[in-house]
C-alpha cells in the first residue's frame, strides 16, 4: 500500500481543540470552596487546577471553623463559561469538599486583599510615598529613617494601582494575601 | 461494647465486615503485621501475584466481573509505585477498588527512610480519594469510608496508606455501621422535570439513537434490565461504547454494534445523522466524538450521568440528567408509560430502513481464503465455539486484537467483558483474567491478547498455575505492535519505527516452563480443533495463534475527522488523515 500523503492545512481547526465553539469569551470568576481541613486537601485543589490546565489568578486558604475543622479556599480563576462550569464540577467531585460557590454568579461579591509594601528612600520621595499612602488609606506599620512598611487593604485593582505608584518611589518588596471574598447582602450562600 | 485490637487485625476485621473474600497482594517489610494476620485466619483468601501492577488489574477484573469492589494489599515504596498504573487505569474506567499500602512508621515519615515513598502524594491524581492514616483509632473508620467512596457515586479506586507503627498499635474497632460516611452522598435520583422533557422528546423523535456506556454496567444488572425494557418498548436503535458492551445483548434486535473510532459503520452513521441522541452513562470520549465541532450536528442530546463533571465537558447537551442510570431509567420508563407509551412509529420505521441500508455495507466482512489465519477469522471462530457458554468472560489486552474482540465477539450480559478503555493499558488483560477466574472458579475465562501486550505482565503465569486458574490466554500473534504499526502505515509513511516484536519466546515452551499447556496454530484449517483443545483443557493455556502480520483494523474514523468520514478498508485510506489529525492520539 502506498504511503498516505498528509494534506497540509487541510483543517482550520486545531486538532487539540476538543472544546466546542460556544461561548469562547474568557470570564473571571471568584469561587469559594468549603473543605474539611485535613492533610493534603489544598494539594488536591491545586493539583486539580494544574493537572487539568485551569488558571489560578489568586488562591487563599485558612481555617474558618476551628471546632468543625473547616477551611475556606477562595480562588480567582479565568476561563470560558464551559471551563468555569467544569472547574466547579471538578471541585465538587473532591471528596473532602463540602460546598462550592461561584460568588461571581451569585452577585458581584465583596472582594478584599491585604498587602504589605516596603518602600525605601529619603527626602522628597519619602514624603511623596507617605502622602500617597494617606490618599489610599494605607497604614504605616513599620518605619525607619529610610523606609516604611505600608499595610493596604482593598480590591486587587486598588493594590495594583498603589504598588504601581510606589514603584518609582522606592518599592523594594511586596507581600500580598490574595483575594478573600463574600457575597453581598444578608443571605448566607447556599 | 468496643473491641480493642491491633491496627493489623483491624484491617482484616474491616475487610471481613465489608464482605471481602479475596485480596490480591504482595508482601514486604511495611505490611508484615497485616500478612501475619492473614496467616492466622481462613475467611479471606490471599492471591500472591507476581507484580503489584498485576494485583491491581486482577482486582479490577474481579470488580468488573462481580460488581463488588476489588481489594489489593501491597508494601510501601516500590510496592506502592508499582500499583500506580493500575490505579490510573481504574480511575479512567470507573472501577471500584481499594488498595491498602504499607508505609514506614509515622516517626520516620519524611526522613527518606528505607522504602519510603510519598504514596498519598504520588497517588492523589490517580485515585478518587486517598488517606494516610496516622492513628490506629482512625484506621477502621477510614477503611470503611474507603469502601463507601470507592463504590458510591461514580465508582473509582481509593488507597489507604498505613504506617507500620499504626499496624502494631491497638485501639477500638469501629464497625461499618458506625463509620463516618454520611458526608459523601452523591445524588442518584434524576430531576423529574428533565426526565419528563426527555420522555417528550422520545415521543417526537424521528431518528433517535441510544448511546450507552460503562455507566450502565457500573449501575448494576438492574440498570441493564431497565435499558433492555426501554429499548424493547421504544424500538429505538442502540449502540454502545467499548466500556458498555453487554448491557444490551449483541443478539438483541435493536443492536447496532459498538460505535466510535473502530465502531461499526451503521452505529457511527446513526450517531451522525440522528435527531435525538440519548446518552446513558457514557462520557463523550474522543474515541467516540472524533471532531467535536462536527459531532452529530443535527441532534438534540440528552445525557444521563451520575458525575456532574461528565456533563458538558466535551459536548454541550440539551437535557442533562444527573443521577444513577438505574434510578433515572426507572423514572423515565414510568413517566413515558404514564404519558401513553408514544413514539413516532412511522418516522422511526423509516429511520430503521435507512439503518438497514448502512448495515448492508457489511463493514466487518473479511475474506479468509488464504493459508494464513486472519485475526478477524480467529475471533469469529472463538466466538462461534464459545458463545453458547453463559459463563464466558472475555478479557483483552490493548491494541488491534482488543478492537477485533469488541467487533467480532458478542456480549449478551453485563460484567462479562473486561478491557482497559480509558487508559489503554497494555498488560491489563492477563492479570485481569486472573482476577475474574478467582471470582468465578468454574467459568470460562479467556484473555484475547496481542503478543506484545501479553509479555508486559506474563509473570502472572506463575499466579495462574499456583492457584490452578484455568485462564485461557488467546494470543493473536502478528509479531507486530499491530496498532502502532497501523498508525505508522496510515500516518507516518510506512516508517515502521520500533513496532515489531523481535526475539519472541516460544509460547508453547513458555507455557510448559510454567507447568501449563501451550498450543500453537497457524493453519486456518486446524483452528477449530486447536480452539477446542484449549477449551477442553482443565488448566491455564497459552494459545499462540499465528495470524496475518499486516492486517489493519477497520472500520476506522481517522483522528480529527467526523463520523461520516470513516475508512472501511485498505482502498479508502488514501489521504485519509489530515495534518491536524496527525497530532492527535
Ligand atoms: C486502542 C483503543 C481504541 C479504542 N477505540 C474505541 C472505539 O472505537 N469505540 C469506543 O467506544 N471506545 C473505544 N476505546 C475506549 C475509549 O477510550 C473509552 O474508554 C470509552 O469510549 C469510554 O466509554 P464510556 O463513554 O462508556 O465511559 P466510561 O469510561 O465507562 O465512563 C462511564 C460514564 O458513566 C458515568 N457513570 C458511572 N457510573 C454511573 C452510574 N451508576 N449512573 C450513571 N452514570 C454513571 C461516569 O460518570 C462516566 O461519565 C478505545 C480504547 C483503546 C485503548
Ligand atoms: C503500557 C502501554 N505502552 C504503550 C502503549 C501504546 N500501544 C497501544 S497498542 C500497542 C501495540 C500493541 O501490540 P499487541 O499487544 O501485539 O497488539 P496488536 O495491536 O498487535 O493486536 C502499543 C504499543 C500502550 N497502549 N500501553
mmCIF file of N, CA and C in Angstrom, chain B residues 63-129:
data_model
loop_
_atom_site.group_PDB
_atom_site.id
_atom_site.type_symbol
_atom_site.label_atom_id
_atom_site.label_comp_id
_atom_site.label_asym_id
_atom_site.label_seq_id
_atom_site.Cartn_x
_atom_site.Cartn_y
_atom_site.Cartn_z
ATOM 1 N N UNK B 63 -13.515 -6.958 40.222
ATOM 2 C CA UNK B 63 -14.573 -5.968 40.458
ATOM 3 C C UNK B 63 -15.533 -5.889 39.271
ATOM 4 N N UNK B 64 -14.991 -5.812 38.076
ATOM 5 C CA UNK B 64 -15.839 -5.646 36.903
ATOM 6 C C UNK B 64 -16.721 -6.868 36.690
ATOM 7 N N UNK B 65 -16.209 -8.054 37.041
ATOM 8 C CA UNK B 65 -16.969 -9.271 36.757
ATOM 9 C C UNK B 65 -17.946 -9.636 37.872
ATOM 10 N N UNK B 66 -17.807 -8.982 39.035
ATOM 11 C CA UNK B 66 -18.714 -9.316 40.138
ATOM 12 C C UNK B 66 -19.617 -8.152 40.525
ATOM 13 N N UNK B 67 -19.209 -6.932 40.192
ATOM 14 C CA UNK B 67 -19.928 -5.757 40.665
ATOM 15 C C UNK B 67 -19.552 -5.389 42.095
ATOM 16 N N UNK B 68 -18.638 -6.174 42.695
ATOM 17 C CA UNK B 68 -18.168 -5.850 44.047
ATOM 18 C C UNK B 68 -16.798 -5.175 43.939
ATOM 19 N N UNK B 69 -16.398 -4.411 44.952
ATOM 20 C CA UNK B 69 -15.073 -3.797 44.852
ATOM 21 C C UNK B 69 -13.960 -4.842 44.956
ATOM 22 N N UNK B 70 -12.852 -4.581 44.280
ATOM 23 C CA UNK B 70 -11.678 -5.450 44.377
ATOM 24 C C UNK B 70 -10.704 -4.876 45.394
ATOM 25 N N UNK B 71 -9.934 -5.750 46.024
ATOM 26 C CA UNK B 71 -9.045 -5.298 47.098
ATOM 27 C C UNK B 71 -7.610 -5.761 46.858
ATOM 28 N N UNK B 72 -6.659 -4.858 47.093
ATOM 29 C CA UNK B 72 -5.227 -5.166 46.952
ATOM 30 C C UNK B 72 -4.488 -4.776 48.223
ATOM 31 N N UNK B 73 -3.413 -5.481 48.469
ATOM 32 C CA UNK B 73 -2.557 -5.187 49.606
ATOM 33 C C UNK B 73 -1.111 -5.224 49.125
ATOM 34 N N UNK B 74 -0.411 -4.107 49.253
ATOM 35 C CA UNK B 74 0.980 -4.057 48.777
ATOM 36 C C UNK B 74 1.834 -3.307 49.788
ATOM 37 N N UNK B 75 3.131 -3.450 49.638
ATOM 38 C CA UNK B 75 4.023 -2.838 50.604
ATOM 39 C C UNK B 75 4.326 -1.385 50.238
ATOM 40 N N UNK B 76 5.140 -0.733 51.062
ATOM 41 C CA UNK B 76 5.461 0.683 50.840
ATOM 42 C C UNK B 76 6.390 0.838 49.635
ATOM 43 N N UNK B 77 6.772 2.056 49.321
ATOM 44 C CA UNK B 77 7.792 2.333 48.307
ATOM 45 C C UNK B 77 7.499 1.671 46.977
ATOM 46 N N UNK B 78 8.337 0.703 46.569
ATOM 47 C CA UNK B 78 8.163 0.107 45.240
ATOM 48 C C UNK B 78 6.847 -0.645 45.091
ATOM 49 N N UNK B 79 6.345 -1.192 46.182
ATOM 50 C CA UNK B 79 5.048 -1.873 46.106
ATOM 51 C C UNK B 79 3.972 -0.889 45.705
ATOM 52 N N UNK B 80 4.010 0.280 46.337
ATOM 53 C CA UNK B 80 3.010 1.308 46.053
ATOM 54 C C UNK B 80 3.210 1.887 44.651
ATOM 55 N N UNK B 81 4.451 2.181 44.282
ATOM 56 C CA UNK B 81 4.647 2.801 42.959
ATOM 57 C C UNK B 81 4.279 1.827 41.845
ATOM 58 N N UNK B 82 4.495 0.532 42.069
ATOM 59 C CA UNK B 82 4.085 -0.442 41.059
ATOM 60 C C UNK B 82 2.570 -0.491 40.873
ATOM 61 N N UNK B 83 1.848 0.012 41.859
ATOM 62 C CA UNK B 83 0.385 -0.031 41.764
ATOM 63 C C UNK B 83 -0.183 1.157 40.988
ATOM 64 N N UNK B 84 0.678 2.131 40.672
ATOM 65 C CA UNK B 84 0.174 3.395 40.119
ATOM 66 C C UNK B 84 -0.526 3.215 38.767
ATOM 67 N N UNK B 85 0.018 2.400 37.879
ATOM 68 C CA UNK B 85 -0.616 2.208 36.567
ATOM 69 C C UNK B 85 -2.016 1.617 36.734
ATOM 70 N N UNK B 86 -2.128 0.647 37.620
ATOM 71 C CA UNK B 86 -3.437 0.028 37.839
ATOM 72 C C UNK B 86 -4.440 1.010 38.414
ATOM 73 N N UNK B 87 -3.965 1.856 39.339
ATOM 74 C CA UNK B 87 -4.862 2.863 39.926
ATOM 75 C C UNK B 87 -5.360 3.821 38.848
ATOM 76 N N UNK B 88 -4.446 4.258 38.007
ATOM 77 C CA UNK B 88 -4.831 5.199 36.944
ATOM 78 C C UNK B 88 -5.812 4.534 35.990
ATOM 79 N N UNK B 89 -5.561 3.273 35.698
ATOM 80 C CA UNK B 89 -6.455 2.517 34.823
ATOM 81 C C UNK B 89 -7.865 2.471 35.423
ATOM 82 N N UNK B 90 -7.929 2.159 36.720
ATOM 83 C CA UNK B 90 -9.230 2.039 37.387
ATOM 84 C C UNK B 90 -9.934 3.393 37.473
ATOM 85 N N UNK B 91 -9.148 4.463 37.628
ATOM 86 C CA UNK B 91 -9.753 5.798 37.682
ATOM 87 C C UNK B 91 -10.386 6.136 36.332
ATOM 88 N N UNK B 92 -9.670 5.874 35.271
ATOM 89 C CA UNK B 92 -10.180 6.212 33.934
ATOM 90 C C UNK B 92 -11.420 5.400 33.585
ATOM 91 N N UNK B 93 -11.458 4.134 34.027
ATOM 92 C CA UNK B 93 -12.583 3.271 33.655
ATOM 93 C C UNK B 93 -13.644 3.164 34.758
ATOM 94 N N UNK B 94 -13.520 3.970 35.794
ATOM 95 C CA UNK B 94 -14.505 3.982 36.896
ATOM 96 C C UNK B 94 -14.703 2.594 37.505
ATOM 97 N N UNK B 95 -13.621 1.975 37.938
ATOM 98 C CA UNK B 95 -13.682 0.646 38.543
ATOM 99 C C UNK B 95 -13.435 0.794 40.049
ATOM 100 N N UNK B 96 -14.336 0.250 40.891
ATOM 101 C CA UNK B 96 -14.146 0.399 42.331
ATOM 102 C C UNK B 96 -13.103 -0.580 42.877
ATOM 103 N N UNK B 97 -11.986 -0.061 43.335
ATOM 104 C CA UNK B 97 -11.001 -0.920 44.000
ATOM 105 C C UNK B 97 -10.439 -0.194 45.221
ATOM 106 N N UNK B 98 -10.006 -0.997 46.183
ATOM 107 C CA UNK B 98 -9.398 -0.471 47.396
ATOM 108 C C UNK B 98 -7.983 -1.015 47.466
ATOM 109 N N UNK B 99 -7.010 -0.118 47.475
ATOM 110 C CA UNK B 99 -5.624 -0.537 47.582
ATOM 111 C C UNK B 99 -5.111 -0.138 48.956
ATOM 112 N N UNK B 100 -4.631 -1.132 49.705
ATOM 113 C CA UNK B 100 -4.035 -0.863 51.014
ATOM 114 C C UNK B 100 -2.529 -0.930 50.843
ATOM 115 N N UNK B 101 -1.834 0.130 51.269
ATOM 116 C CA UNK B 101 -0.384 0.133 51.149
ATOM 117 C C UNK B 101 0.233 0.242 52.530
ATOM 118 N N UNK B 102 1.362 -0.412 52.711
ATOM 119 C CA UNK B 102 2.133 -0.217 53.935
ATOM 120 C C UNK B 102 2.941 1.064 53.793
ATOM 121 N N UNK B 103 3.275 1.659 54.937
ATOM 122 C CA UNK B 103 4.104 2.868 54.924
ATOM 123 C C UNK B 103 5.126 2.744 56.046
ATOM 124 N N UNK B 104 6.219 3.471 55.925
ATOM 125 C CA UNK B 104 7.208 3.460 57.009
ATOM 126 C C UNK B 104 6.529 4.029 58.266
ATOM 127 N N UNK B 105 7.056 3.720 59.462
ATOM 128 C CA UNK B 105 6.403 4.198 60.680
ATOM 129 C C UNK B 105 6.270 5.720 60.699
ATOM 130 N N UNK B 106 5.221 6.210 61.341
ATOM 131 C CA UNK B 106 4.928 7.659 61.315
ATOM 132 C C UNK B 106 6.132 8.500 61.726
ATOM 133 N N UNK B 107 6.893 8.010 62.719
ATOM 134 C CA UNK B 107 8.015 8.829 63.201
ATOM 135 C C UNK B 107 9.179 8.864 62.211
ATOM 136 N N UNK B 108 9.106 8.053 61.160
ATOM 137 C CA UNK B 108 10.181 8.105 60.161
ATOM 138 C C UNK B 108 9.734 8.776 58.860
ATOM 139 N N UNK B 109 8.454 9.090 58.753
ATOM 140 C CA UNK B 109 7.966 9.713 57.518
ATOM 141 C C UNK B 109 8.676 11.045 57.287
ATOM 142 N N UNK B 110 9.158 11.221 56.075
ATOM 143 C CA UNK B 110 9.844 12.465 55.745
ATOM 144 C C UNK B 110 11.350 12.388 55.858
ATOM 145 N N UNK B 111 11.840 11.248 56.320
ATOM 146 C CA UNK B 111 13.295 11.100 56.522
ATOM 147 C C UNK B 111 13.981 10.340 55.407
ATOM 148 N N UNK B 112 13.299 10.111 54.301
ATOM 149 C CA UNK B 112 13.834 9.234 53.257
ATOM 150 C C UNK B 112 14.190 7.874 53.856
ATOM 151 N N UNK B 113 13.297 7.359 54.645
ATOM 152 C CA UNK B 113 13.517 6.062 55.277
ATOM 153 C C UNK B 113 13.539 4.965 54.209
ATOM 154 N N UNK B 114 14.002 3.799 54.599
ATOM 155 C CA UNK B 114 14.067 2.680 53.659
ATOM 156 C C UNK B 114 12.677 2.388 53.094
ATOM 157 N N UNK B 115 12.567 2.316 51.789
ATOM 158 C CA UNK B 115 11.309 2.051 51.084
ATOM 159 C C UNK B 115 10.212 3.044 51.433
ATOM 160 N N UNK B 116 10.625 4.273 51.693
ATOM 161 C CA UNK B 116 9.623 5.316 51.874
ATOM 162 C C UNK B 116 9.318 5.954 50.530
ATOM 163 N N UNK B 117 8.064 6.174 50.265
ATOM 164 C CA UNK B 117 7.657 6.990 49.119
ATOM 165 C C UNK B 117 6.451 7.791 49.583
ATOM 166 N N UNK B 118 6.271 8.963 48.999
ATOM 167 C CA UNK B 118 5.107 9.777 49.343
ATOM 168 C C UNK B 118 3.904 9.194 48.605
ATOM 169 N N UNK B 119 3.402 8.097 49.142
ATOM 170 C CA UNK B 119 2.373 7.344 48.413
ATOM 171 C C UNK B 119 1.099 8.150 48.208
ATOM 172 N N UNK B 120 0.634 8.853 49.240
ATOM 173 C CA UNK B 120 -0.593 9.636 49.014
ATOM 174 C C UNK B 120 -0.334 10.782 48.041
ATOM 175 N N UNK B 121 0.897 11.316 48.067
ATOM 176 C CA UNK B 121 1.229 12.373 47.105
ATOM 177 C C UNK B 121 1.255 11.846 45.680
ATOM 178 N N UNK B 122 1.911 10.707 45.511
ATOM 179 C CA UNK B 122 2.031 10.124 44.173
ATOM 180 C C UNK B 122 0.670 9.692 43.635
ATOM 181 N N UNK B 123 -0.182 9.176 44.515
ATOM 182 C CA UNK B 123 -1.441 8.604 44.017
ATOM 183 C C UNK B 123 -2.627 9.564 44.110
ATOM 184 N N UNK B 124 -2.387 10.772 44.571
ATOM 185 C CA UNK B 124 -3.506 11.719 44.686
ATOM 186 C C UNK B 124 -4.209 11.927 43.345
ATOM 187 N N UNK B 125 -3.459 12.162 42.271
ATOM 188 C CA UNK B 125 -4.178 12.369 41.000
ATOM 189 C C UNK B 125 -4.687 11.093 40.347
ATOM 190 N N UNK B 126 -4.351 9.934 40.867
ATOM 191 C CA UNK B 126 -4.818 8.715 40.197
ATOM 192 C C UNK B 126 -5.727 7.878 41.101
ATOM 193 N N UNK B 127 -6.259 8.516 42.148
ATOM 194 C CA UNK B 127 -7.279 7.849 42.953
ATOM 195 C C UNK B 127 -8.486 8.771 43.040
ATOM 196 N N UNK B 128 -9.618 8.179 43.360
ATOM 197 C CA UNK B 128 -10.794 9.005 43.618
ATOM 198 C C UNK B 128 -10.585 9.739 44.941
ATOM 199 N N UNK B 129 -9.987 9.032 45.891
ATOM 200 C CA UNK B 129 -9.587 9.657 47.141
ATOM 201 C C UNK B 129 -8.537 8.757 47.802
#
